[in-house]
């Protein structure tokens, strides 16, 4: 049986701005196994970041968690209990964001910042000695970086320093939110290969959030695909790539270049949040060539099909 470390069930989030309420995350579920690299993919603005932040108790102001629960290491809590989630997950979960260079303190040397993260972790360690170990883990030579300030190192090196800080607590789960977006392609690949190795060697699970499907496809075994605050399809990556079911997944895959079999790329038409607001619907309906009035009447539930879950009326059994 799968060894589930972290799961989200029915997470629903509204934004409330100027008295206007808008559902921006609509009943999403996913589960991550211990030690796996899991992909969460979708175009910009589809709700990946707010979903993951709310699932660890860090919903931003202006957002209201309406429903759902989050389980970590066997303990489940209602997602509305944001303070409880922070308490439950803060020891076992670390976060990594894009643009580490901007996130590091420009007035403190990078070794000091890793040392501080170790001291804050509350583990019984010798922080001075462990800083060196952590630098080695993230592939940096401590002697070359000791005493350097963030502006004196490259973007890729800063991302590795941020990773050393994130690893200081020995997390069971790392949520990496587009960690390579600000990097050049070579550094991006290097960092992702490194993350994949970390998963294997440390048995640490990673949720890799990305807007680029081809990136995730090289490193993750399973993934969820989000569109306008809804998960549209999730499951084994190879199965989904070989035979995408949801029209949005098909569109995303058709837009990925394939060097082995060059073909015409098909762009997805329309934007994520177009279409009618405030009704229960498949939120891909305004972009979907197969849409019928049924798709505007409700959000299709998850349908288990050939090793994955898909939310689309095309796969619903028609009652005899
Ligand atoms: N604090 C907030 N208050 C209200 N709306 C927000 C807030 N943060 C993000 N949003 C909205 O939620 C949607 C999803 O945002 P986000 O999770 O950042 O997308 P992604 O990470 O997939 O690019 C966007 O439409 C964004 O405008
Ligand atoms: S539910 Fe309807 S609109 Fe949504 S993807 Fe399926 S066919 Fe298209
Ligand atoms: Mg984001």
XYZ file of C-alpha atoms and ligand atoms in Angstrom:
356
model
C 0.000 0.000 0.000
C 1.166 3.538 -0.748
C 2.984 5.269 2.115
C 1.144 8.606 2.037
C 2.980 11.437 3.839
C 0.885 14.456 2.927
C -2.610 14.756 1.537
C -5.106 17.476 0.729
C -8.799 16.622 0.577
C -11.457 18.944 -0.856
C -9.535 22.194 -0.297
C -11.735 25.172 -1.204
C -10.625 28.808 -0.950
C -12.433 32.094 -1.617
C -10.877 35.494 -2.132
C -12.736 38.362 -0.569
C -11.794 41.774 -1.946
C -13.832 44.965 -1.613
C -16.811 42.909 -0.444
C -16.668 40.704 -3.584
C -16.318 36.988 -2.954
C -14.696 34.800 -5.601
C -14.001 31.048 -5.476
C -10.382 30.695 -6.498
C -9.622 27.151 -5.353
C -12.455 24.729 -5.977
C -12.446 21.414 -4.111
C -8.931 20.182 -4.881
C -7.400 16.944 -3.580
C -3.980 15.346 -3.935
C -1.723 12.999 -2.010
C 2.051 12.756 -1.858
C 3.948 9.632 -0.861
C 6.999 9.581 1.378
C 10.174 10.260 -0.636
C 8.475 11.063 -3.953
C 8.899 14.030 -6.290
C 5.342 15.102 -7.086
C 4.454 17.674 -9.733
C 1.768 20.343 -9.464
C 1.387 21.946 -12.867
C -0.797 24.632 -14.414
C -0.620 27.955 -16.219
C 0.205 31.055 -14.200
C -2.689 32.158 -12.003
C -4.296 28.702 -11.807
C -4.060 28.604 -8.006
C -1.021 26.394 -7.398
C 0.744 28.669 -4.907
C -2.265 29.681 -2.832
C -3.395 26.045 -2.591
C -0.053 24.853 -1.306
C 0.435 27.831 1.026
C -3.046 27.350 2.521
C -2.362 23.631 2.936
C 0.534 24.426 5.285
C -1.389 27.108 7.191
C -0.054 30.120 5.306
C -3.145 31.430 3.497
C -2.521 35.099 2.680
C -4.781 37.872 3.885
C -7.714 38.400 1.547
C -8.158 34.647 1.271
C -10.677 32.581 3.201
C -10.398 28.799 3.483
C -13.948 27.491 3.135
C -13.558 23.703 3.299
C -11.188 20.759 3.137
C -8.677 18.971 5.295
C -4.933 18.382 5.256
C -3.170 15.314 6.657
C 0.540 15.149 7.401
C 2.278 12.083 8.837
C -1.068 10.531 9.716
C -2.563 13.550 11.494
C -5.476 15.265 9.724
C -6.780 18.755 10.462
C -9.508 20.903 8.921
C -7.902 23.352 6.496
C -9.836 26.218 8.079
C -7.682 25.706 11.156
C -4.711 27.561 9.668
C -2.973 28.061 12.993
C -3.304 24.336 13.759
C -1.852 23.456 10.346
C 1.123 25.748 10.916
C 1.750 24.049 14.244
C 1.366 20.577 12.770
C 3.511 21.123 9.700
C 6.135 23.699 10.620
C 8.595 21.098 11.911
C 8.265 18.666 9.030
C 7.805 20.939 6.010
C 10.154 23.440 4.353
C 9.464 25.881 1.566
C 11.586 26.967 -1.356
C 10.602 29.849 -3.627
C 11.830 31.352 -6.857
C 14.352 34.180 -6.751
C 16.272 33.112 -3.648
C 18.725 35.917 -4.269
C 15.977 38.430 -3.490
C 14.762 36.412 -0.518
C 18.133 36.072 1.245
C 19.100 38.867 3.619
C 21.476 41.109 1.588
C 23.275 42.313 4.754
C 24.231 38.877 6.110
C 26.804 36.473 4.701
C 25.361 33.281 3.249
C 27.118 30.994 5.768
C 25.613 33.065 8.603
C 22.170 32.689 7.096
C 22.474 28.899 6.920
C 23.827 28.866 10.479
C 20.843 30.927 11.634
C 18.434 28.493 9.972
C 20.139 25.645 11.836
C 19.881 27.444 15.181
C 16.202 28.203 14.569
C 15.517 24.560 13.671
C 15.819 23.668 17.358
C 17.712 20.462 16.558
C 20.421 19.471 18.986
C 23.334 20.078 16.672
C 26.541 22.016 16.510
C 25.389 24.672 13.990
C 28.907 25.821 13.096
C 29.967 22.308 12.092
C 26.679 21.513 10.388
C 26.811 24.558 8.142
C 29.749 22.951 6.370
C 27.839 19.690 5.990
C 24.794 21.472 4.558
C 26.903 23.368 2.043
C 28.306 20.019 0.914
C 24.799 18.527 0.642
C 23.678 21.300 -1.704
C 26.841 20.982 -3.792
C 28.691 24.137 -2.699
C 32.223 24.296 -1.362
C 31.953 25.912 2.073
C 35.410 27.499 1.881
C 34.491 29.269 -1.383
C 31.282 30.733 0.043
C 32.170 31.510 3.658
C 31.977 35.285 4.190
C 30.226 36.003 0.880
C 27.130 38.191 0.633
C 24.153 37.259 -1.600
C 25.054 39.850 -4.256
C 28.469 38.188 -4.642
C 27.070 34.829 -5.781
C 25.055 33.702 -8.832
C 21.290 33.051 -8.949
C 21.813 29.267 -9.049
C 24.223 29.400 -6.098
C 21.751 31.557 -4.137
C 19.026 28.990 -4.812
C 21.324 26.304 -3.363
C 21.986 28.445 -0.267
C 18.211 28.853 0.158
C 17.949 25.087 -0.159
C 20.580 24.602 2.558
C 18.417 26.820 4.820
C 15.325 24.794 3.876
C 17.099 21.507 4.674
C 18.273 22.689 8.105
C 15.146 21.289 9.785
C 15.538 17.911 8.023
C 12.048 18.211 6.549
C 10.060 15.183 5.410
C 8.431 17.399 2.776
C 9.793 20.273 0.709
C 7.384 22.474 -1.206
C 9.361 23.989 -4.071
C 7.328 26.770 -5.696
C 8.750 27.382 -9.189
C 12.279 27.225 -7.722
C 13.987 27.506 -11.086
C 11.891 30.188 -12.809
C 14.532 32.904 -12.374
C 17.417 30.695 -13.566
C 18.944 30.008 -16.976
C 18.155 26.654 -18.608
C 21.426 24.890 -17.708
C 21.260 25.931 -14.038
C 17.584 24.993 -13.983
C 18.316 21.416 -15.148
C 21.181 21.117 -12.666
C 18.981 22.210 -9.786
C 16.139 19.870 -10.741
C 18.485 16.906 -11.075
C 19.789 17.836 -7.647
C 16.252 17.949 -6.178
C 15.488 14.527 -7.674
C 18.664 13.110 -6.092
C 17.761 14.648 -2.723
C 14.425 12.836 -2.819
C 16.147 9.506 -3.347
C 19.012 9.963 -0.916
C 17.130 11.633 1.958
C 13.741 9.996 1.437
C 12.355 13.509 1.409
C 9.152 14.163 -0.528
C 9.026 17.218 -2.784
C 6.028 18.966 -4.302
C 7.453 20.669 -7.362
C 5.175 23.505 -8.461
C 5.679 24.510 -12.092
C 3.931 26.187 -14.999
C 6.120 24.276 -17.430
C 4.875 20.748 -18.051
C 7.948 19.603 -19.966
C 10.114 20.478 -16.962
C 8.063 18.389 -14.543
C 7.809 15.537 -17.027
C 11.500 14.763 -16.719
C 11.646 14.501 -12.961
C 8.270 13.559 -11.432
C 6.593 10.163 -11.306
C 3.124 11.474 -10.513
C 1.462 14.836 -10.910
C -1.718 16.890 -10.651
C -2.745 19.363 -13.318
C -4.611 22.507 -12.245
C -6.702 24.907 -14.275
C -8.486 27.959 -12.824
C -8.473 26.639 -9.274
C -9.581 23.090 -10.140
C -7.538 19.907 -10.440
C -8.479 18.526 -13.853
C -6.393 15.345 -14.008
C -3.918 13.563 -11.745
C -1.972 10.326 -11.646
C 1.053 8.617 -13.124
C 2.964 10.962 -15.421
C 3.901 8.391 -18.078
C 0.286 7.211 -18.340
C -0.975 10.776 -18.645
C 1.615 11.693 -21.276
C 0.927 8.546 -23.300
C -2.836 9.028 -23.209
C -4.019 12.391 -21.825
C -7.746 12.322 -21.067
C -8.795 15.821 -20.020
C -9.017 18.284 -22.947
C -6.868 20.758 -20.972
C -4.161 18.123 -20.400
C -4.273 17.318 -24.103
C -3.836 21.015 -24.870
C -0.887 21.340 -22.476
C 0.858 18.296 -23.933
C 0.226 19.450 -27.502
C 1.985 22.697 -26.568
C 5.168 20.887 -25.366
C 7.940 20.682 -27.993
C 9.206 17.144 -28.682
C 12.754 16.965 -30.078
C 12.397 13.283 -31.059
C 9.182 13.782 -33.005
C 8.995 17.388 -34.181
C 5.398 18.437 -34.865
C 3.334 21.549 -35.081
C 2.720 23.034 -31.641
C -0.893 23.785 -30.774
C -1.291 26.799 -28.460
C -4.078 26.770 -25.870
C -6.649 29.409 -26.782
C -8.178 31.753 -24.182
C -7.072 32.597 -20.681
C -7.328 30.698 -17.414
C -9.961 32.853 -15.710
C -12.180 33.722 -18.709
C -15.753 32.462 -18.898
C -18.747 33.000 -16.631
C -18.087 33.659 -12.926
C -20.057 32.526 -9.933
C -21.571 29.314 -11.288
C -20.697 25.703 -10.595
C -19.015 24.588 -13.795
C -16.025 22.960 -15.341
C -13.786 26.011 -15.462
C -12.269 24.891 -18.721
C -15.650 25.173 -20.484
C -14.916 28.552 -22.102
C -11.804 27.063 -23.753
C -13.075 23.578 -24.526
C -14.173 22.397 -27.970
C -16.272 19.604 -26.400
C -18.206 21.796 -23.938
C -21.956 21.178 -23.627
C -24.552 22.805 -21.308
C -23.873 19.968 -18.829
C -20.342 21.330 -18.337
C -21.802 24.676 -17.232
C -24.141 23.055 -14.750
C -21.615 21.499 -12.377
C -17.968 20.758 -11.662
C -17.467 17.116 -12.751
C -16.346 14.872 -9.857
C -13.138 12.789 -10.088
C -13.591 9.771 -12.330
C -11.074 6.944 -11.900
C -9.943 5.856 -15.324
C -6.906 3.788 -16.392
C -4.722 4.584 -13.374
C -5.590 8.251 -12.960
C -8.384 10.574 -11.868
C -9.950 12.900 -14.414
C -12.623 15.583 -13.927
C -14.540 15.688 -17.198
C -18.050 14.725 -18.261
C -16.663 12.974 -21.363
C -15.665 10.072 -19.108
C -18.815 9.770 -17.047
C -20.805 6.583 -17.446
C -24.157 7.272 -19.055
C -26.859 5.477 -17.006
C -28.489 2.686 -19.051
N -3.925 37.263 -1.377
C -4.776 37.131 -2.410
N -6.014 37.660 -2.352
C -6.874 37.513 -3.365
N -6.606 36.815 -4.515
C -5.386 36.245 -4.629
C -4.413 36.379 -3.584
N -3.295 35.700 -3.973
C -3.570 35.190 -5.214
N -4.812 35.521 -5.602
C -5.477 35.129 -6.881
O -5.577 33.730 -6.890
C -5.331 33.201 -8.199
C -4.293 32.120 -8.127
O -3.053 32.668 -7.753
P -1.719 31.773 -7.547
O -1.967 30.676 -6.588
O -0.648 32.729 -7.204
O -1.501 31.146 -9.005
P -0.259 30.272 -9.517
O 0.633 29.984 -8.380
O -0.890 29.051 -10.121
O 0.392 31.115 -10.571
C -4.964 34.378 -9.065
O -6.112 34.714 -9.818
C -4.601 35.472 -8.092
O -4.962 36.737 -8.614
S -16.232 18.829 -18.508
Fe -16.957 19.644 -20.480
S -15.981 21.649 -20.719
Fe -14.887 20.539 -19.097
S -13.209 19.585 -20.170
Fe -14.849 18.061 -20.089
S -15.993 18.357 -22.020
Fe -14.692 20.172 -21.744
Mg 2.621 30.613 -8.115
